Amino acid sequence: MLHLRLITPPDRTDDVVRLIGNTVGTTHLVVLPGAARNPAGDVVMCDVAREAGDGLLSALQELGLDRNGSIAVENIDLSLSRRADKAEAEAPGEGADAVLWEHLTDATHEESTLSVTYLAFITLATMIAACGVVLDNAVLIVGAMAVGPEFGPLAGISTSIVQRAPRLALRSLIALLVGFAVAMAATVGFSLFMDAIDLFSKAQLEADRPQTAFVYAPDWFSFIVAVLAGAAGTLSLTSAKSGALVGVAISVTTVPAAANAAVALSYGDMNQTWGSTTQLLLNLLGIILAGTLTLLAQKYFWTRGRRTREPA
């Protein structure tokens, strides 16, 4: 269930209440006349089944509530109410399959913002991965994958394509490109420093590395895994199962490939630099492609399912 807290202009309150009352899957309607102060207006609250949430939010925006009032949405972790159970049963579809497009756009917008924190995470992840590839340590590689924040901008690009949001696409692309550029440049410097204090060496980089050689040897499996991980990551975002994102993060060699390219570049090994860069680009392309197709499929099947369930 979702909880909606609305601030409505007094002349729109009746329309909002009528809309909520006519939406299948809503309950616990509360109206507080004149309770809001900034902006001034009435406060309307209700609970709505997740599968009915996107339609209700779209209708509220059509009433101009996002411009003249306020729409706040929260997830309800626990609701002990027979009315809530009935509302969920009456709402068409399954809540786990529903996509809140406004929430997805807002979430990916936040995750794809180029910030100091984002740059710090992706840089630290790439440096950890650099240690992993030089030491041929799979544990460090997995740790670097989990730290890397690059899935946010990748999801933002997929969402922007489906929702036709050019600003989100630009923001996500800038975060992705600038983030990897800064992280790789910093890792080149880190690699040179580690070499200067005799912790990294070219011999280690070019030695047989059975645990981490895959980061500079792209093949079809690299692309296929990226596609599968991209689909899983997108589903985890849209179904609010964020725990699955950790599994997605450690499935794709984006950060490790960037790290190996940076270390190889610092030693002038262009074969590994090119191989790692190709691996990185293949993984990024696979995730974006899979995320976009997954969102398009969800949009198509959910819209078709709603039309099928609507009474004639």
Short mmCIF file of the C-alpha atoms (twelve columns), coordinates in Angstrom:
data_MODEL
# 
_entry.id   MODEL 
# 
loop_
_atom_site.group_PDB 
_atom_site.id 
_atom_site.type_symbol 
_atom_site.label_atom_id 
_atom_site.label_alt_id 
_atom_site.label_comp_id 
_atom_site.label_asym_id 
_atom_site.label_seq_id 
_atom_site.Cartn_x 
_atom_site.Cartn_y 
_atom_site.Cartn_z 
_atom_site.pdbx_PDB_model_num 
ATOM 1   C CA . MET A 1   0.000   0.000   0.000   1 
ATOM 2   C CA . LEU A 2   0.937   3.628   -0.559  1 
ATOM 3   C CA . HIS A 3   0.043   6.601   1.615   1 
ATOM 4   C CA . LEU A 4   -0.761  9.870   -0.131  1 
ATOM 5   C CA . ARG A 5   -0.655  13.258  1.602   1 
ATOM 6   C CA . LEU A 6   -2.088  16.004  -0.563  1 
ATOM 7   C CA . ILE A 7   -2.341  19.759  -0.148  1 
ATOM 8   C CA . THR A 8   -5.178  21.018  -2.309  1 
ATOM 9   C CA . PRO A 9   -6.497  24.512  -3.063  1 
ATOM 10  C CA . PRO A 10  -9.975  24.810  -1.453  1 
ATOM 11  C CA . ASP A 11  -11.658 25.070  -4.862  1 
ATOM 12  C CA . ARG A 12  -10.088 21.760  -5.945  1 
ATOM 13  C CA . THR A 13  -10.703 19.704  -2.813  1 
ATOM 14  C CA . ASP A 14  -14.107 18.361  -3.908  1 
ATOM 15  C CA . ASP A 15  -12.650 17.264  -7.253  1 
ATOM 16  C CA . VAL A 16  -9.747  15.547  -5.512  1 
ATOM 17  C CA . VAL A 17  -12.016 13.775  -3.022  1 
ATOM 18  C CA . ARG A 18  -14.310 12.681  -5.848  1 
ATOM 19  C CA . LEU A 19  -11.352 11.355  -7.837  1 
ATOM 20  C CA . ILE A 20  -10.054 9.353   -4.878  1 
ATOM 21  C CA . GLY A 21  -13.515 7.983   -4.152  1 
ATOM 22  C CA . ASN A 22  -13.919 6.816   -7.753  1 
ATOM 23  C CA . THR A 23  -10.500 5.133   -7.866  1 
ATOM 24  C CA . VAL A 24  -10.655 1.421   -7.199  1 
ATOM 25  C CA . GLY A 25  -8.099  0.421   -4.584  1 
ATOM 26  C CA . THR A 26  -8.266  3.491   -2.313  1 
ATOM 27  C CA . THR A 27  -9.264  3.664   1.336   1 
ATOM 28  C CA . HIS A 28  -8.719  5.549   4.619   1 
ATOM 29  C CA . LEU A 29  -9.698  8.901   3.125   1 
ATOM 30  C CA . VAL A 30  -9.154  11.865  5.472   1 
ATOM 31  C CA . VAL A 31  -9.977  15.526  4.720   1 
ATOM 32  C CA . LEU A 32  -8.675  18.346  6.929   1 
ATOM 33  C CA . PRO A 33  -10.161 21.660  5.713   1 
ATOM 34  C CA . GLY A 34  -7.805  24.620  5.999   1 
ATOM 35  C CA . ALA A 35  -5.070  22.613  7.755   1 
ATOM 36  C CA . ALA A 36  -2.264  23.519  5.358   1 
ATOM 37  C CA . ARG A 37  -0.348  26.774  5.782   1 
ATOM 38  C CA . ASN A 38  2.425   26.662  3.157   1 
ATOM 39  C CA . PRO A 39  0.952   26.440  0.624   1 
ATOM 40  C CA . ALA A 40  -2.376  27.372  2.118   1 
ATOM 41  C CA . GLY A 41  -5.189  24.928  1.482   1 
ATOM 42  C CA . ASP A 42  -6.828  21.721  2.613   1 
ATOM 43  C CA . VAL A 43  -5.009  18.512  3.528   1 
ATOM 44  C CA . VAL A 44  -6.301  15.296  1.982   1 
ATOM 45  C CA . MET A 45  -4.848  11.932  2.931   1 
ATOM 46  C CA . CYS A 46  -5.613  8.431   1.743   1 
ATOM 47  C CA . ASP A 47  -4.123  4.989   1.253   1 
ATOM 48  C CA . VAL A 48  -4.049  3.374   -2.176  1 
ATOM 49  C CA . ALA A 49  -3.024  -0.039  -3.449  1 
ATOM 50  C CA . ARG A 50  0.286   0.143   -5.278  1 
ATOM 51  C CA . GLU A 51  -1.258  -1.220  -8.474  1 
ATOM 52  C CA . ALA A 52  -3.700  1.706   -8.543  1 
ATOM 53  C CA . GLY A 53  -1.141  4.302   -7.512  1 
ATOM 54  C CA . ASP A 54  0.263   5.321   -10.891 1 
ATOM 55  C CA . GLY A 55  -3.177  6.000   -12.372 1 
ATOM 56  C CA . LEU A 56  -4.227  8.065   -9.361  1 
ATOM 57  C CA . LEU A 57  -1.008  10.098  -9.390  1 
ATOM 58  C CA . SER A 58  -1.430  10.853  -13.098 1 
ATOM 59  C CA . ALA A 59  -5.021  11.987  -12.529 1 
ATOM 60  C CA . LEU A 60  -3.967  14.230  -9.615  1 
ATOM 61  C CA . GLN A 61  -1.338  15.841  -11.824 1 
ATOM 62  C CA . GLU A 62  -3.974  16.453  -14.495 1 
ATOM 63  C CA . LEU A 63  -5.884  18.418  -11.849 1 
ATOM 64  C CA . GLY A 64  -2.788  20.583  -11.430 1 
ATOM 65  C CA . LEU A 65  -2.134  19.508  -7.869  1 
ATOM 66  C CA . ASP A 66  1.618   19.234  -8.456  1 
ATOM 67  C CA . ARG A 67  1.656   22.905  -9.525  1 
ATOM 68  C CA . ASN A 68  -0.928  24.472  -7.209  1 
ATOM 69  C CA . GLY A 69  -0.584  22.223  -4.179  1 
ATOM 70  C CA . SER A 70  1.484   19.223  -3.156  1 
ATOM 71  C CA . ILE A 71  1.578   15.466  -3.702  1 
ATOM 72  C CA . ALA A 72  3.616   13.356  -1.268  1 
ATOM 73  C CA . VAL A 73  3.809   9.561   -1.503  1 
ATOM 74  C CA . GLU A 74  5.118   7.131   1.110   1 
ATOM 75  C CA . ASN A 75  5.352   3.336   1.188   1 
ATOM 76  C CA . ILE A 76  3.386   1.684   3.979   1 
ATOM 77  C CA . ASP A 77  5.464   -1.105  5.498   1 
ATOM 78  C CA . LEU A 78  2.615   -2.440  7.633   1 
ATOM 79  C CA . SER A 79  -1.116  -1.829  7.474   1 
ATOM 80  C CA . LEU A 80  -3.430  -3.783  9.783   1 
ATOM 81  C CA . SER A 81  -6.796  -3.007  8.260   1 
ATOM 82  C CA . ARG A 82  -9.524  -5.065  6.645   1 
ATOM 83  C CA . ARG A 83  -10.416 -2.054  4.500   1 
ATOM 84  C CA . ALA A 84  -6.842  -1.921  3.232   1 
ATOM 85  C CA . ASP A 85  -6.928  -5.648  2.461   1 
ATOM 86  C CA . LYS A 86  -10.177 -5.165  0.573   1 
ATOM 87  C CA . ALA A 87  -8.789  -2.210  -1.377  1 
ATOM 88  C CA . GLU A 88  -5.754  -4.241  -2.447  1 
ATOM 89  C CA . ALA A 89  -7.980  -7.152  -3.476  1 
ATOM 90  C CA . GLU A 90  -10.223 -4.883  -5.552  1 
ATOM 91  C CA . ALA A 91  -7.379  -3.082  -7.328  1 
ATOM 92  C CA . PRO A 92  -6.553  -4.590  -10.729 1 
ATOM 93  C CA . GLY A 93  -3.279  -6.465  -11.071 1 
ATOM 94  C CA . GLU A 94  -0.558  -7.266  -8.592  1 
ATOM 95  C CA . GLY A 95  1.292   -4.635  -6.588  1 
ATOM 96  C CA . ALA A 96  4.667   -6.274  -7.275  1 
ATOM 97  C CA . ASP A 97  4.117   -5.788  -11.023 1 
ATOM 98  C CA . ALA A 98  3.046   -2.146  -10.817 1 
ATOM 99  C CA . VAL A 99  5.442   0.623   -11.820 1 
ATOM 100 C CA . LEU A 100 5.175   4.091   -10.283 1 
ATOM 101 C CA . TRP A 101 6.655   6.029   -13.166 1 
ATOM 102 C CA . GLU A 102 6.889   9.332   -11.326 1 
ATOM 103 C CA . HIS A 103 8.681   7.627   -8.433  1 
ATOM 104 C CA . LEU A 104 11.046  5.852   -10.810 1 
ATOM 105 C CA . THR A 105 11.864  9.093   -12.633 1 
ATOM 106 C CA . ASP A 106 12.451  10.915  -9.351  1 
ATOM 107 C CA . ALA A 107 14.584  8.107   -7.906  1 
ATOM 108 C CA . THR A 108 16.795  7.775   -10.986 1 
ATOM 109 C CA . HIS A 109 17.089  11.563  -11.165 1 
ATOM 110 C CA . GLU A 110 18.521  11.594  -7.641  1 
ATOM 111 C CA . GLU A 111 20.796  8.584   -8.212  1 
ATOM 112 C CA . SER A 112 22.188  10.046  -11.451 1 
ATOM 113 C CA . THR A 113 23.187  13.410  -10.031 1 
ATOM 114 C CA . LEU A 114 26.878  14.247  -10.457 1 
ATOM 115 C CA . SER A 115 27.902  15.086  -6.902  1 
ATOM 116 C CA . VAL A 116 31.011  14.968  -4.754  1 
ATOM 117 C CA . THR A 117 29.668  11.868  -3.014  1 
ATOM 118 C CA . TYR A 118 29.002  10.107  -6.335  1 
ATOM 119 C CA . LEU A 119 32.512  10.922  -7.579  1 
ATOM 120 C CA . ALA A 120 34.018  9.776   -4.279  1 
ATOM 121 C CA . PHE A 121 32.229  6.406   -4.407  1 
ATOM 122 C CA . ILE A 122 33.086  5.626   -8.021  1 
ATOM 123 C CA . THR A 123 36.702  6.737   -7.545  1 
ATOM 124 C CA . LEU A 124 37.178  4.695   -4.385  1 
ATOM 125 C CA . ALA A 125 35.528  1.684   -6.033  1 
ATOM 126 C CA . THR A 126 37.868  1.960   -9.018  1 
ATOM 127 C CA . MET A 127 40.934  2.216   -6.758  1 
ATOM 128 C CA . ILE A 128 39.821  -0.846  -4.784  1 
ATOM 129 C CA . ALA A 129 39.353  -2.690  -8.071  1 
ATOM 130 C CA . ALA A 130 42.835  -1.590  -9.152  1 
ATOM 131 C CA . CYS A 131 44.255  -3.328  -6.101  1 
ATOM 132 C CA . GLY A 132 42.169  -6.361  -6.964  1 
ATOM 133 C CA . VAL A 133 43.365  -6.689  -10.552 1 
ATOM 134 C CA . VAL A 134 47.041  -6.211  -9.663  1 
ATOM 135 C CA . LEU A 135 46.881  -8.710  -6.789  1 
ATOM 136 C CA . ASP A 136 44.542  -11.016 -8.758  1 
ATOM 137 C CA . ASN A 137 42.197  -10.932 -5.772  1 
ATOM 138 C CA . ALA A 138 38.571  -11.781 -6.603  1 
ATOM 139 C CA . VAL A 139 37.356  -10.635 -3.173  1 
ATOM 140 C CA . LEU A 140 38.573  -7.085  -3.811  1 
ATOM 141 C CA . ILE A 141 36.947  -7.145  -7.252  1 
ATOM 142 C CA . VAL A 142 33.592  -8.124  -5.774  1 
ATOM 143 C CA . GLY A 143 33.940  -5.456  -3.092  1 
ATOM 144 C CA . ALA A 144 34.664  -2.794  -5.697  1 
ATOM 145 C CA . MET A 145 31.605  -3.870  -7.698  1 
ATOM 146 C CA . ALA A 146 29.397  -3.486  -4.641  1 
ATOM 147 C CA . VAL A 147 30.757  0.000   -3.859  1 
ATOM 148 C CA . GLY A 148 30.371  1.370   -7.386  1 
ATOM 149 C CA . PRO A 149 27.331  3.685   -7.857  1 
ATOM 150 C CA . GLU A 150 27.211  3.532   -11.661 1 
ATOM 151 C CA . PHE A 151 23.895  1.660   -11.921 1 
ATOM 152 C CA . GLY A 152 22.021  4.845   -10.978 1 
ATOM 153 C CA . PRO A 153 22.983  6.792   -14.127 1 
ATOM 154 C CA . LEU A 154 22.526  3.671   -16.261 1 
ATOM 155 C CA . ALA A 155 18.979  3.257   -14.938 1 
ATOM 156 C CA . GLY A 156 18.452  6.977   -15.475 1 
ATOM 157 C CA . ILE A 157 19.344  6.677   -19.164 1 
ATOM 158 C CA . SER A 158 16.927  3.751   -19.633 1 
ATOM 159 C CA . THR A 159 14.165  5.605   -17.801 1 
ATOM 160 C CA . SER A 160 14.738  8.759   -19.820 1 
ATOM 161 C CA . ILE A 161 14.414  6.826   -23.080 1 
ATOM 162 C CA . VAL A 162 11.114  5.229   -22.068 1 
ATOM 163 C CA . GLN A 163 9.686   8.369   -20.431 1 
ATOM 164 C CA . ARG A 164 11.106  10.699  -23.083 1 
ATOM 165 C CA . ALA A 165 12.864  12.827  -20.494 1 
ATOM 166 C CA . PRO A 166 15.831  14.527  -22.220 1 
ATOM 167 C CA . ARG A 167 16.959  16.364  -19.065 1 
ATOM 168 C CA . LEU A 168 17.233  13.109  -17.155 1 
ATOM 169 C CA . ALA A 169 19.143  11.579  -20.087 1 
ATOM 170 C CA . LEU A 170 21.620  14.448  -20.139 1 
ATOM 171 C CA . ARG A 171 22.084  14.402  -16.361 1 
ATOM 172 C CA . SER A 172 22.629  10.631  -16.352 1 
ATOM 173 C CA . LEU A 173 25.030  10.708  -19.295 1 
ATOM 174 C CA . ILE A 174 27.107  13.462  -17.693 1 
ATOM 175 C CA . ALA A 175 27.253  11.572  -14.376 1 
ATOM 176 C CA . LEU A 176 28.291  8.378   -16.152 1 
ATOM 177 C CA . LEU A 177 30.954  9.859   -18.432 1 
ATOM 178 C CA . VAL A 178 32.417  12.369  -15.991 1 
ATOM 179 C CA . GLY A 179 32.299  9.842   -13.147 1 
ATOM 180 C CA . PHE A 180 34.289  7.194   -15.030 1 
ATOM 181 C CA . ALA A 181 36.678  9.790   -16.501 1 
ATOM 182 C CA . VAL A 182 37.503  11.212  -13.056 1 
ATOM 183 C CA . ALA A 183 37.741  7.762   -11.468 1 
ATOM 184 C CA . MET A 184 40.050  6.411   -14.162 1 
ATOM 185 C CA . ALA A 185 42.260  9.517   -14.140 1 
ATOM 186 C CA . ALA A 186 42.563  9.323   -10.350 1 
ATOM 187 C CA . THR A 187 43.324  5.597   -10.576 1 
ATOM 188 C CA . VAL A 188 46.135  6.242   -13.078 1 
ATOM 189 C CA . GLY A 189 47.694  8.570   -10.490 1 
ATOM 190 C CA . PHE A 190 47.005  6.023   -7.743  1 
ATOM 191 C CA . SER A 191 48.676  3.307   -9.800  1 
ATOM 192 C CA . LEU A 192 51.776  5.447   -10.401 1 
ATOM 193 C CA . PHE A 193 51.969  6.195   -6.669  1 
ATOM 194 C CA . MET A 194 51.639  2.513   -5.775  1 
ATOM 195 C CA . ASP A 195 54.381  1.686   -8.282  1 
ATOM 196 C CA . ALA A 196 56.627  4.368   -6.791  1 
ATOM 197 C CA . ILE A 197 56.393  2.741   -3.366  1 
ATOM 198 C CA . ASP A 198 56.869  -0.747  -4.882  1 
ATOM 199 C CA . LEU A 199 53.368  -2.045  -4.195  1 
ATOM 200 C CA . PHE A 200 52.338  -2.248  -7.875  1 
ATOM 201 C CA . SER A 201 54.510  -3.478  -10.734 1 
ATOM 202 C CA . LYS A 202 54.140  -4.052  -14.456 1 
ATOM 203 C CA . ALA A 203 55.170  -7.675  -13.916 1 
ATOM 204 C CA . GLN A 204 52.136  -8.214  -11.674 1 
ATOM 205 C CA . LEU A 205 49.813  -6.666  -14.258 1 
ATOM 206 C CA . GLU A 206 51.150  -8.801  -17.101 1 
ATOM 207 C CA . ALA A 207 51.457  -12.012 -15.085 1 
ATOM 208 C CA . ASP A 208 49.002  -14.880 -15.360 1 
ATOM 209 C CA . ARG A 209 45.886  -13.737 -13.472 1 
ATOM 210 C CA . PRO A 210 43.324  -16.567 -13.472 1 
ATOM 211 C CA . GLN A 211 40.961  -14.776 -11.034 1 
ATOM 212 C CA . THR A 212 40.754  -11.408 -12.783 1 
ATOM 213 C CA . ALA A 213 41.845  -11.875 -16.414 1 
ATOM 214 C CA . PHE A 214 38.206  -11.649 -17.490 1 
ATOM 215 C CA . VAL A 215 38.166  -7.865  -16.946 1 
ATOM 216 C CA . TYR A 216 40.254  -7.254  -20.063 1 
ATOM 217 C CA . ALA A 217 39.061  -10.189 -22.174 1 
ATOM 218 C CA . PRO A 218 35.560  -9.262  -23.411 1 
ATOM 219 C CA . ASP A 219 33.421  -11.934 -25.057 1 
ATOM 220 C CA . TRP A 220 29.749  -12.675 -25.679 1 
ATOM 221 C CA . PHE A 221 29.311  -13.885 -22.115 1 
ATOM 222 C CA . SER A 222 30.278  -10.405 -20.895 1 
ATOM 223 C CA . PHE A 223 27.465  -8.858  -22.922 1 
ATOM 224 C CA . ILE A 224 24.932  -11.540 -22.010 1 
ATOM 225 C CA . VAL A 225 25.634  -11.202 -18.272 1 
ATOM 226 C CA . ALA A 226 25.339  -7.416  -18.568 1 
ATOM 227 C CA . VAL A 227 21.946  -7.772  -20.279 1 
ATOM 228 C CA . LEU A 228 20.672  -10.173 -17.620 1 
ATOM 229 C CA . ALA A 229 21.976  -7.973  -14.803 1 
ATOM 230 C CA . GLY A 230 20.465  -4.875  -16.395 1 
ATOM 231 C CA . ALA A 231 17.046  -6.527  -16.562 1 
ATOM 232 C CA . ALA A 232 17.312  -7.721  -12.954 1 
ATOM 233 C CA . GLY A 233 18.440  -4.309  -11.725 1 
ATOM 234 C CA . THR A 234 15.590  -2.531  -13.480 1 
ATOM 235 C CA . LEU A 235 13.052  -4.957  -12.046 1 
ATOM 236 C CA . SER A 236 14.488  -4.415  -8.566  1 
ATOM 237 C CA . LEU A 237 14.003  -0.658  -8.946  1 
ATOM 238 C CA . THR A 238 10.464  -0.791  -10.265 1 
ATOM 239 C CA . SER A 239 9.278   -3.393  -7.749  1 
ATOM 240 C CA . ALA A 240 10.984  -1.644  -4.802  1 
ATOM 241 C CA . LYS A 241 13.083  -4.758  -4.126  1 
ATOM 242 C CA . SER A 242 16.265  -2.762  -3.613  1 
ATOM 243 C CA . GLY A 243 18.076  -5.656  -1.987  1 
ATOM 244 C CA . ALA A 244 18.496  -7.270  -5.395  1 
ATOM 245 C CA . LEU A 245 20.619  -4.320  -6.531  1 
ATOM 246 C CA . VAL A 246 23.580  -5.641  -4.553  1 
ATOM 247 C CA . GLY A 247 23.466  -8.849  -6.568  1 
ATOM 248 C CA . VAL A 248 23.260  -6.833  -9.776  1 
ATOM 249 C CA . ALA A 249 26.214  -4.676  -8.756  1 
ATOM 250 C CA . ILE A 250 28.518  -7.664  -8.277  1 
ATOM 251 C CA . SER A 251 27.450  -9.305  -11.538 1 
ATOM 252 C CA . VAL A 252 28.845  -6.800  -14.022 1 
ATOM 253 C CA . THR A 253 32.490  -5.844  -14.558 1 
ATOM 254 C CA . THR A 254 32.124  -2.113  -15.138 1 
ATOM 255 C CA . VAL A 255 34.274  -0.690  -12.341 1 
ATOM 256 C CA . PRO A 256 36.888  -3.504  -12.488 1 
ATOM 257 C CA . ALA A 257 37.249  -3.033  -16.251 1 
ATOM 258 C CA . ALA A 258 37.725  0.718   -15.774 1 
ATOM 259 C CA . ALA A 259 40.307  0.040   -13.072 1 
ATOM 260 C CA . ASN A 260 42.267  -2.420  -15.195 1 
ATOM 261 C CA . ALA A 261 42.231  0.037   -18.111 1 
ATOM 262 C CA . ALA A 262 43.622  2.768   -15.835 1 
ATOM 263 C CA . VAL A 263 46.382  0.585   -14.371 1 
ATOM 264 C CA . ALA A 264 47.329  -0.748  -17.809 1 
ATOM 265 C CA . LEU A 265 47.423  2.800   -19.168 1 
ATOM 266 C CA . SER A 266 49.783  3.865   -16.405 1 
ATOM 267 C CA . TYR A 267 52.214  1.151   -17.581 1 
ATOM 268 C CA . GLY A 268 51.674  1.796   -21.284 1 
ATOM 269 C CA . ASP A 269 50.065  -1.625  -21.867 1 
ATOM 270 C CA . MET A 270 47.671  -0.630  -24.661 1 
ATOM 271 C CA . ASN A 271 46.442  -4.177  -25.309 1 
ATOM 272 C CA . GLN A 272 44.985  -4.488  -21.816 1 
ATOM 273 C CA . THR A 273 43.827  -0.862  -21.898 1 
ATOM 274 C CA . TRP A 274 41.856  -1.449  -25.083 1 
ATOM 275 C CA . GLY A 275 40.517  -4.823  -23.935 1 
ATOM 276 C CA . SER A 276 39.338  -3.413  -20.610 1 
ATOM 277 C CA . THR A 277 37.765  -0.377  -22.287 1 
ATOM 278 C CA . THR A 278 35.893  -2.655  -24.691 1 
ATOM 279 C CA . GLN A 279 34.719  -4.733  -21.732 1 
ATOM 280 C CA . LEU A 280 33.511  -1.574  -19.995 1 
ATOM 281 C CA . LEU A 281 31.615  -0.290  -23.046 1 
ATOM 282 C CA . LEU A 282 30.010  -3.697  -23.710 1 
ATOM 283 C CA . ASN A 283 28.745  -3.884  -20.138 1 
ATOM 284 C CA . LEU A 284 27.399  -0.328  -20.169 1 
ATOM 285 C CA . LEU A 285 25.632  -0.924  -23.490 1 
ATOM 286 C CA . GLY A 286 24.172  -4.232  -22.297 1 
ATOM 287 C CA . ILE A 287 22.776  -2.733  -19.082 1 
ATOM 288 C CA . ILE A 288 21.217  0.256   -20.867 1 
ATOM 289 C CA . LEU A 289 19.707  -1.942  -23.585 1 
ATOM 290 C CA . ALA A 290 18.283  -4.438  -21.094 1 
ATOM 291 C CA . GLY A 291 16.972  -1.708  -18.775 1 
ATOM 292 C CA . THR A 292 15.200  0.070   -21.618 1 
ATOM 293 C CA . LEU A 293 13.629  -3.105  -23.009 1 
ATOM 294 C CA . THR A 294 12.551  -4.190  -19.516 1 
ATOM 295 C CA . LEU A 295 10.798  -0.872  -18.852 1 
ATOM 296 C CA . LEU A 296 9.127   -0.922  -22.280 1 
ATOM 297 C CA . ALA A 297 7.891   -4.466  -21.646 1 
ATOM 298 C CA . GLN A 298 6.566   -3.534  -18.205 1 
ATOM 299 C CA . LYS A 299 4.778   -0.517  -19.611 1 
ATOM 300 C CA . TYR A 300 3.232   -2.537  -22.438 1 
ATOM 301 C CA . PHE A 301 2.082   -5.518  -20.381 1 
ATOM 302 C CA . TRP A 302 0.776   -3.392  -17.492 1 
ATOM 303 C CA . THR A 303 -1.211  -1.126  -19.839 1 
ATOM 304 C CA . ARG A 304 -2.566  -4.114  -21.739 1 
ATOM 305 C CA . GLY A 305 -3.473  -5.900  -18.512 1 
ATOM 306 C CA . ARG A 306 -5.337  -2.865  -17.161 1 
ATOM 307 C CA . ARG A 307 -7.337  -2.553  -20.379 1 
ATOM 308 C CA . THR A 308 -8.222  -6.235  -20.234 1 
ATOM 309 C CA . ARG A 309 -9.411  -5.982  -16.620 1 
ATOM 310 C CA . GLU A 310 -11.458 -2.831  -17.104 1 
ATOM 311 C CA . PRO A 311 -15.210 -3.436  -17.372 1 
ATOM 312 C CA . ALA A 312 -16.709 -2.971  -20.824 1 
# 
